[in-house]
Coordinates of C-alpha atoms in Angstrom, one line a residue:
X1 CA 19.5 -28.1 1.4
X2 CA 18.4 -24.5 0.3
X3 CA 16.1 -22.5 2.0
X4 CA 12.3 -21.5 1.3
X5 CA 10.2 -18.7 1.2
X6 CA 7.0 -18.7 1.8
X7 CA 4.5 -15.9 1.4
X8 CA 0.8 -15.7 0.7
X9 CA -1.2 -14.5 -2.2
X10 CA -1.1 -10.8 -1.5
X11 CA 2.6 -10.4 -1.9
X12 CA 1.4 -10.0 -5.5
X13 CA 4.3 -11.9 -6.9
X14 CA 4.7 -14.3 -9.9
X15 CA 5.4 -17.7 -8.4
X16 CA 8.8 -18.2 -11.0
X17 CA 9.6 -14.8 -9.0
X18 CA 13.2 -16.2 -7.8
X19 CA 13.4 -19.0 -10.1
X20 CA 16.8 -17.2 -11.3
X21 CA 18.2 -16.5 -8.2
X22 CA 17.8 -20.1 -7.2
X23 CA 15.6 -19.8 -4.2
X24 CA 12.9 -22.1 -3.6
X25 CA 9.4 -19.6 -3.5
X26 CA 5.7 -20.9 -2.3
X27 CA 2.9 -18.7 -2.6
X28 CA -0.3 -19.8 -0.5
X29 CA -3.6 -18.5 -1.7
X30 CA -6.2 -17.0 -0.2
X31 CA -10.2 -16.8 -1.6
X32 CA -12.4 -14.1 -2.3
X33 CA -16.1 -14.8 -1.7
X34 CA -18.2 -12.8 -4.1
X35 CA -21.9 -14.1 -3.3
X36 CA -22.1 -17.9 -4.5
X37 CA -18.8 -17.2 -6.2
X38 CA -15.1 -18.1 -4.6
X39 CA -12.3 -16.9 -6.5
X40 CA -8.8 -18.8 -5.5
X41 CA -6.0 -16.0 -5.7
X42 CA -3.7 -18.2 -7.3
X43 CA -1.8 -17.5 -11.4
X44 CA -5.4 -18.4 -13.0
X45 CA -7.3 -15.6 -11.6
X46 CA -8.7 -12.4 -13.7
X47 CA -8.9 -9.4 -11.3
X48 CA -11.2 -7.5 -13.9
X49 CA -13.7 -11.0 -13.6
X50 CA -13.4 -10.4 -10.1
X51 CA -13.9 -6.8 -9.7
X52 CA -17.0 -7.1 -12.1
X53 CA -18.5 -9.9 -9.6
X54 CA -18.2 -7.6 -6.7
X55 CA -19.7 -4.7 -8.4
X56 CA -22.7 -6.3 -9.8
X57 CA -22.8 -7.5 -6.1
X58 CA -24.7 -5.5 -3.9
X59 CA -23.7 -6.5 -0.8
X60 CA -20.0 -7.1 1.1
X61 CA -18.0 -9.6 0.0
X62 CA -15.5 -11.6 2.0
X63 CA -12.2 -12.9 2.0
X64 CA -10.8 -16.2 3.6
X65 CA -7.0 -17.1 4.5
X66 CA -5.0 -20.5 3.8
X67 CA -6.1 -22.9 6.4
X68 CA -3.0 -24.3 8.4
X69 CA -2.4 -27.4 6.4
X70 CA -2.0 -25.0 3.4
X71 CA 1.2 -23.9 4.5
X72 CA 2.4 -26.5 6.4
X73 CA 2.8 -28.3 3.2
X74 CA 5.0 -26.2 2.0
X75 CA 6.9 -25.9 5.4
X76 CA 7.5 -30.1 5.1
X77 CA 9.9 -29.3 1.5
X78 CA 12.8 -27.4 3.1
X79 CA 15.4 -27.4 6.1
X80 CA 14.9 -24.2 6.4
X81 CA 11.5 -21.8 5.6
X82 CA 10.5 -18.2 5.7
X83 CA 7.3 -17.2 5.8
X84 CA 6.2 -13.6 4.8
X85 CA 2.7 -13.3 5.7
X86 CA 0.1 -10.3 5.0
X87 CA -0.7 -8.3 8.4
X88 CA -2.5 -9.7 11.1
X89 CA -4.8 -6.7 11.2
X90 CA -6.7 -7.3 8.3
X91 CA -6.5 -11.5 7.9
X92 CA -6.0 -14.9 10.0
X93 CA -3.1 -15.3 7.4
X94 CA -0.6 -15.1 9.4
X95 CA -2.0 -17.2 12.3
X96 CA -2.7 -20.0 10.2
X97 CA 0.9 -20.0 9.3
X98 CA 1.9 -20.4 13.0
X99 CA -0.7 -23.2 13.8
X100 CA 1.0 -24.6 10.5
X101 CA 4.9 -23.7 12.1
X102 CA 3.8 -25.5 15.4
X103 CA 2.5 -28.6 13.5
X104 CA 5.1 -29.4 11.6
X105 CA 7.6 -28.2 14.1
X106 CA 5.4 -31.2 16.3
X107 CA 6.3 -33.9 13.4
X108 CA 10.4 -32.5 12.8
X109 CA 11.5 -30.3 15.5
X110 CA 15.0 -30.3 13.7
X111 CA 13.2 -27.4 11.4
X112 CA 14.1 -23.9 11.5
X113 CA 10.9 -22.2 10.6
X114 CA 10.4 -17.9 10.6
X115 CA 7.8 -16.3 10.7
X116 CA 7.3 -12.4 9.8
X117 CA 4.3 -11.0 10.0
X118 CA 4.7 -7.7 7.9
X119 CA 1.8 -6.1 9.5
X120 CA 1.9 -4.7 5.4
X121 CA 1.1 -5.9 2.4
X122 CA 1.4 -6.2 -1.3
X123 CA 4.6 -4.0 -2.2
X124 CA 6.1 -4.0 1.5
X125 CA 6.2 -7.3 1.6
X126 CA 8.0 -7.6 -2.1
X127 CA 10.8 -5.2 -0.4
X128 CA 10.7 -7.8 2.4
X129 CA 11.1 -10.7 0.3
X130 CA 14.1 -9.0 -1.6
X131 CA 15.9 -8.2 0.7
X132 CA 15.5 -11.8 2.3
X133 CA 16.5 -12.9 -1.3
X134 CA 19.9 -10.7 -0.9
X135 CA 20.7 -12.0 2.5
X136 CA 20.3 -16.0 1.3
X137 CA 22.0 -15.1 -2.1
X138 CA 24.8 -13.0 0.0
X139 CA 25.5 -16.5 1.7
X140 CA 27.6 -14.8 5.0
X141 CA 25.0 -15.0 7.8
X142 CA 23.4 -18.5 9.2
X143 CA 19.3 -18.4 9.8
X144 CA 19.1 -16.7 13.0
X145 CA 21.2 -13.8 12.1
X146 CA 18.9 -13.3 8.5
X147 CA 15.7 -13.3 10.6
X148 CA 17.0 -10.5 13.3
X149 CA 18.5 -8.3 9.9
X150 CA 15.0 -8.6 8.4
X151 CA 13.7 -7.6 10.9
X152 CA 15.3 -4.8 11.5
X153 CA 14.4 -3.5 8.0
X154 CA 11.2 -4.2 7.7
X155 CA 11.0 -1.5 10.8
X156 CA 12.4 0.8 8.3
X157 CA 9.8 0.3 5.4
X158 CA 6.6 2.0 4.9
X159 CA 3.5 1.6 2.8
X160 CA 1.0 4.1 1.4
X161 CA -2.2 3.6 -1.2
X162 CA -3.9 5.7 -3.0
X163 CA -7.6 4.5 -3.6
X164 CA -9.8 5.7 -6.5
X165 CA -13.3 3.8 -5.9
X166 CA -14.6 3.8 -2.4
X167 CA -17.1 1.0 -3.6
X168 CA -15.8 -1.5 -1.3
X169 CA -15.0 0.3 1.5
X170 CA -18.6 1.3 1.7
X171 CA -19.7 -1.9 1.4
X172 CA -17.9 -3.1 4.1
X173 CA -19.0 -0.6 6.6
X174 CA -15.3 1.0 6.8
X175 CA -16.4 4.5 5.3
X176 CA -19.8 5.8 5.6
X177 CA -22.0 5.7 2.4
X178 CA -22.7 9.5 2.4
X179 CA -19.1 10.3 2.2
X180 CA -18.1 7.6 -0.2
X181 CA -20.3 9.2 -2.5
X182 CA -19.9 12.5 -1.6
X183 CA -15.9 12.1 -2.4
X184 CA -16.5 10.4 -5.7
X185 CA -18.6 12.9 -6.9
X186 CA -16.1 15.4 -6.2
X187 CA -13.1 13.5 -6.9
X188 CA -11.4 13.3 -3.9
X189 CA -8.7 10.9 -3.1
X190 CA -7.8 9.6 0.2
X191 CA -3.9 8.3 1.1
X192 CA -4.1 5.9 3.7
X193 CA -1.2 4.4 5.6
X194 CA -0.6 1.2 7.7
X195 CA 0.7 2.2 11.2
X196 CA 2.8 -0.3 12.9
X197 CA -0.2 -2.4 14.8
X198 CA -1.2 -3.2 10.6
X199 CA -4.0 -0.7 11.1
X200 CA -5.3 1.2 8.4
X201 CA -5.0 5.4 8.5
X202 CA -5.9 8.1 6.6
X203 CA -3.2 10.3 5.8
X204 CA -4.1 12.8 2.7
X205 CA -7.2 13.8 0.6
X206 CA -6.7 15.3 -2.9
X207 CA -8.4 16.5 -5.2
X208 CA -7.8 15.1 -8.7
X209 CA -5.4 12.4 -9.6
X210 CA -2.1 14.6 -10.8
X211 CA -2.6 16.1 -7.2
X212 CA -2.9 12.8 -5.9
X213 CA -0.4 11.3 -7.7
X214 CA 2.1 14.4 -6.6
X215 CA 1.2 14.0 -3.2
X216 CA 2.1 10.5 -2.9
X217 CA 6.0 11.0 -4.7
X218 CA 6.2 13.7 -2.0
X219 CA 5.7 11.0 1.1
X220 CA 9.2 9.6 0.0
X221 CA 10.4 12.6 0.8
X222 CA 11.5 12.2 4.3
X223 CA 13.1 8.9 4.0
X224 CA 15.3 10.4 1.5
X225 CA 16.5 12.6 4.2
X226 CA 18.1 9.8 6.3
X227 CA 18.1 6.5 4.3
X228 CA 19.5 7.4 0.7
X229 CA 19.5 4.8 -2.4
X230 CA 16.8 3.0 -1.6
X231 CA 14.6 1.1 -3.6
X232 CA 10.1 1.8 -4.3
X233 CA 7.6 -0.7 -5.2
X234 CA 4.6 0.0 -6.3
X235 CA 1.3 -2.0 -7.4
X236 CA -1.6 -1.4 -9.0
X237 CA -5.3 -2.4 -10.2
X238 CA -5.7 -2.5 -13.5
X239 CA -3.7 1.1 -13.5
X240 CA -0.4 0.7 -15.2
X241 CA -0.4 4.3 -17.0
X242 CA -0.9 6.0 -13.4
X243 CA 1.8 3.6 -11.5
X244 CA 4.4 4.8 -14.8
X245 CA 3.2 8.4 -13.9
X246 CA 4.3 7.6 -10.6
X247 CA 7.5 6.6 -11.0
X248 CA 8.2 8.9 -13.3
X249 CA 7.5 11.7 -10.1
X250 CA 9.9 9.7 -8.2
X251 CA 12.6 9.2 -10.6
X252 CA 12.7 13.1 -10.8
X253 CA 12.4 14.0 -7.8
X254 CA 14.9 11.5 -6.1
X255 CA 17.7 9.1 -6.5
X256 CA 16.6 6.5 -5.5
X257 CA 18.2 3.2 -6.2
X258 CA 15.5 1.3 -8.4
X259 CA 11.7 1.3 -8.6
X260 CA 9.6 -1.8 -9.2
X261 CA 5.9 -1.8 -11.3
X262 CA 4.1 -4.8 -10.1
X263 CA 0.0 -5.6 -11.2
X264 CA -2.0 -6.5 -8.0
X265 CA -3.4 -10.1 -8.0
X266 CA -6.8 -10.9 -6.4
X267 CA -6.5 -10.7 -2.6
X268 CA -4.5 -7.0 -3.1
X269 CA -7.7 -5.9 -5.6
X270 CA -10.5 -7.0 -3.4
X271 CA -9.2 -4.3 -1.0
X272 CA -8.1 -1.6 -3.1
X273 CA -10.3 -2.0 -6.2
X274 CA -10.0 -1.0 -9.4
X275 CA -7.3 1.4 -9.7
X276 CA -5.8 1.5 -7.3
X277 CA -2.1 2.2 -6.1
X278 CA -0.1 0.7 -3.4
X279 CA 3.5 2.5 -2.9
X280 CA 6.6 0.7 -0.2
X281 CA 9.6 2.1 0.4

């Protein structure tokens, strides 16, 4: 019996993502909680209704993961089952999904479950899920050799995000209100980075999106140096022109060996808001 992946709703994937490639693909969604309002992050969801709910909303809203059973349902349909779970910094995602591995494992220990916890999100955990894709489709290693070389590369990826309106981060008590509104006003635009522990960092401040824009193609930079031909993801909220500008930096500057657009679904845009820009590689 083929394997499954499993992932959660801020992979940002369509669900028919590997349809072609003949891999069995579960996404488990988590909720945003806009005042008396829950949005499921699931294919029916309209990020521009959602991001108009939590403007007109005053106050911080809230997200909430899968509960267990969520993904143990979809860990009772295979053999074998991946699961490629948003950062354990920022959600219980990804300790839902054990409680879920341990259950079912409880019911059917003849399972082979995995767990990765990315400690990343949105386009990271796309490059993840590719390369997992290659290594199934490749058909040369058995389960515990895929989940050691996964590992191993997701040590090599990293994720920046470029974030346009501060809005949420304010709300949320992450940036003070003074300089959320002191840095829209002059348009500044912070890069932030996810260290290894899945914790957020600030990494750049430009002024102006083409200087923001620029500065983000340059972060590539260094990778190039020792890990040629590799391939970019990006996502973005409601910001398609900016992520082609984007690419269109990278293509020029680099050979890289392809680069991916992907829109943001609902989990991804109640963190980064409208317009903004994710960037793996």
């Amino acid at each position: 019996m083929k394997p499954r992946i499993i992932s959660d709703s801020s992979c940002d994937l369509p669900i028919n993502f590997l349809e072609k490639d003949g891999i069995d693909f579960s996404i488990v969604p988590l909720k945003i909680i806009v005042g008396d309002h829950e949005f499921i992050d699931d294919e029916s969801l309209n990020t521009k209704e959602l991001i108009a709910a939590m403007k007109a909303h005053k106050t911080a809203s809230s997200s909430a993961c899968p509960s267990p059973e969520d993904f143990a349902v979809e860990l009772r349909k295979n053999k074998e089952s991946y699961v490629i779970a948003m950062t354990s910094g920022l959600s219980g995602t990804y300790n839902s999904a054990r409680v879920a591995k341990n259950m079912v494992l409880e019911e059917d220990d003849s399972l082979k479950i995995s767990l990765f916890d990315t400690l990343s999100t949105s386009p990271f955990m796309i490059l993840v899920i590719m390369q997992l894709r290659d290594f199934i489709k490749a058909g040369t290693m058995d389960f515990e050799t895929i989940c050691q070389k996964l590992t191993s590369y997701q040590e090599t990826l990293n994720l920046r995000f470029l974030l346009q309106d501060l809005s949420n981060l304010v709300k949320s008590g992450r940036m003070n209100r003074v300089a959320g509104i002191v840095a829209s006003a002059l348009s500044i635009m912070p890069i932030f980075r996810s260290d290894n522990n899945g914790e957020i960092q600030l990494v750049s401040k430009a002024r102006g999106i083409k200087k923001a824009l620029s500065n983000l193609a340059n972060m590539v930079e260094e990778k190039v140096k020792t890990h040629p031909q590799f391939p970019v993801v990006i996502t973005h909220c409601n910001n398609l022109s900016q992520a082609e500008i984007l690419k269109d930096l990278l293509e020029k500057r680099f050979n890289l060996k392809e680069i991916y657009i992907f829109p943001m679904h609902g989990l991804t845009t109640y963190y980064s808001n409208d317009k903004g820009l994710l960037m793996a590689f």
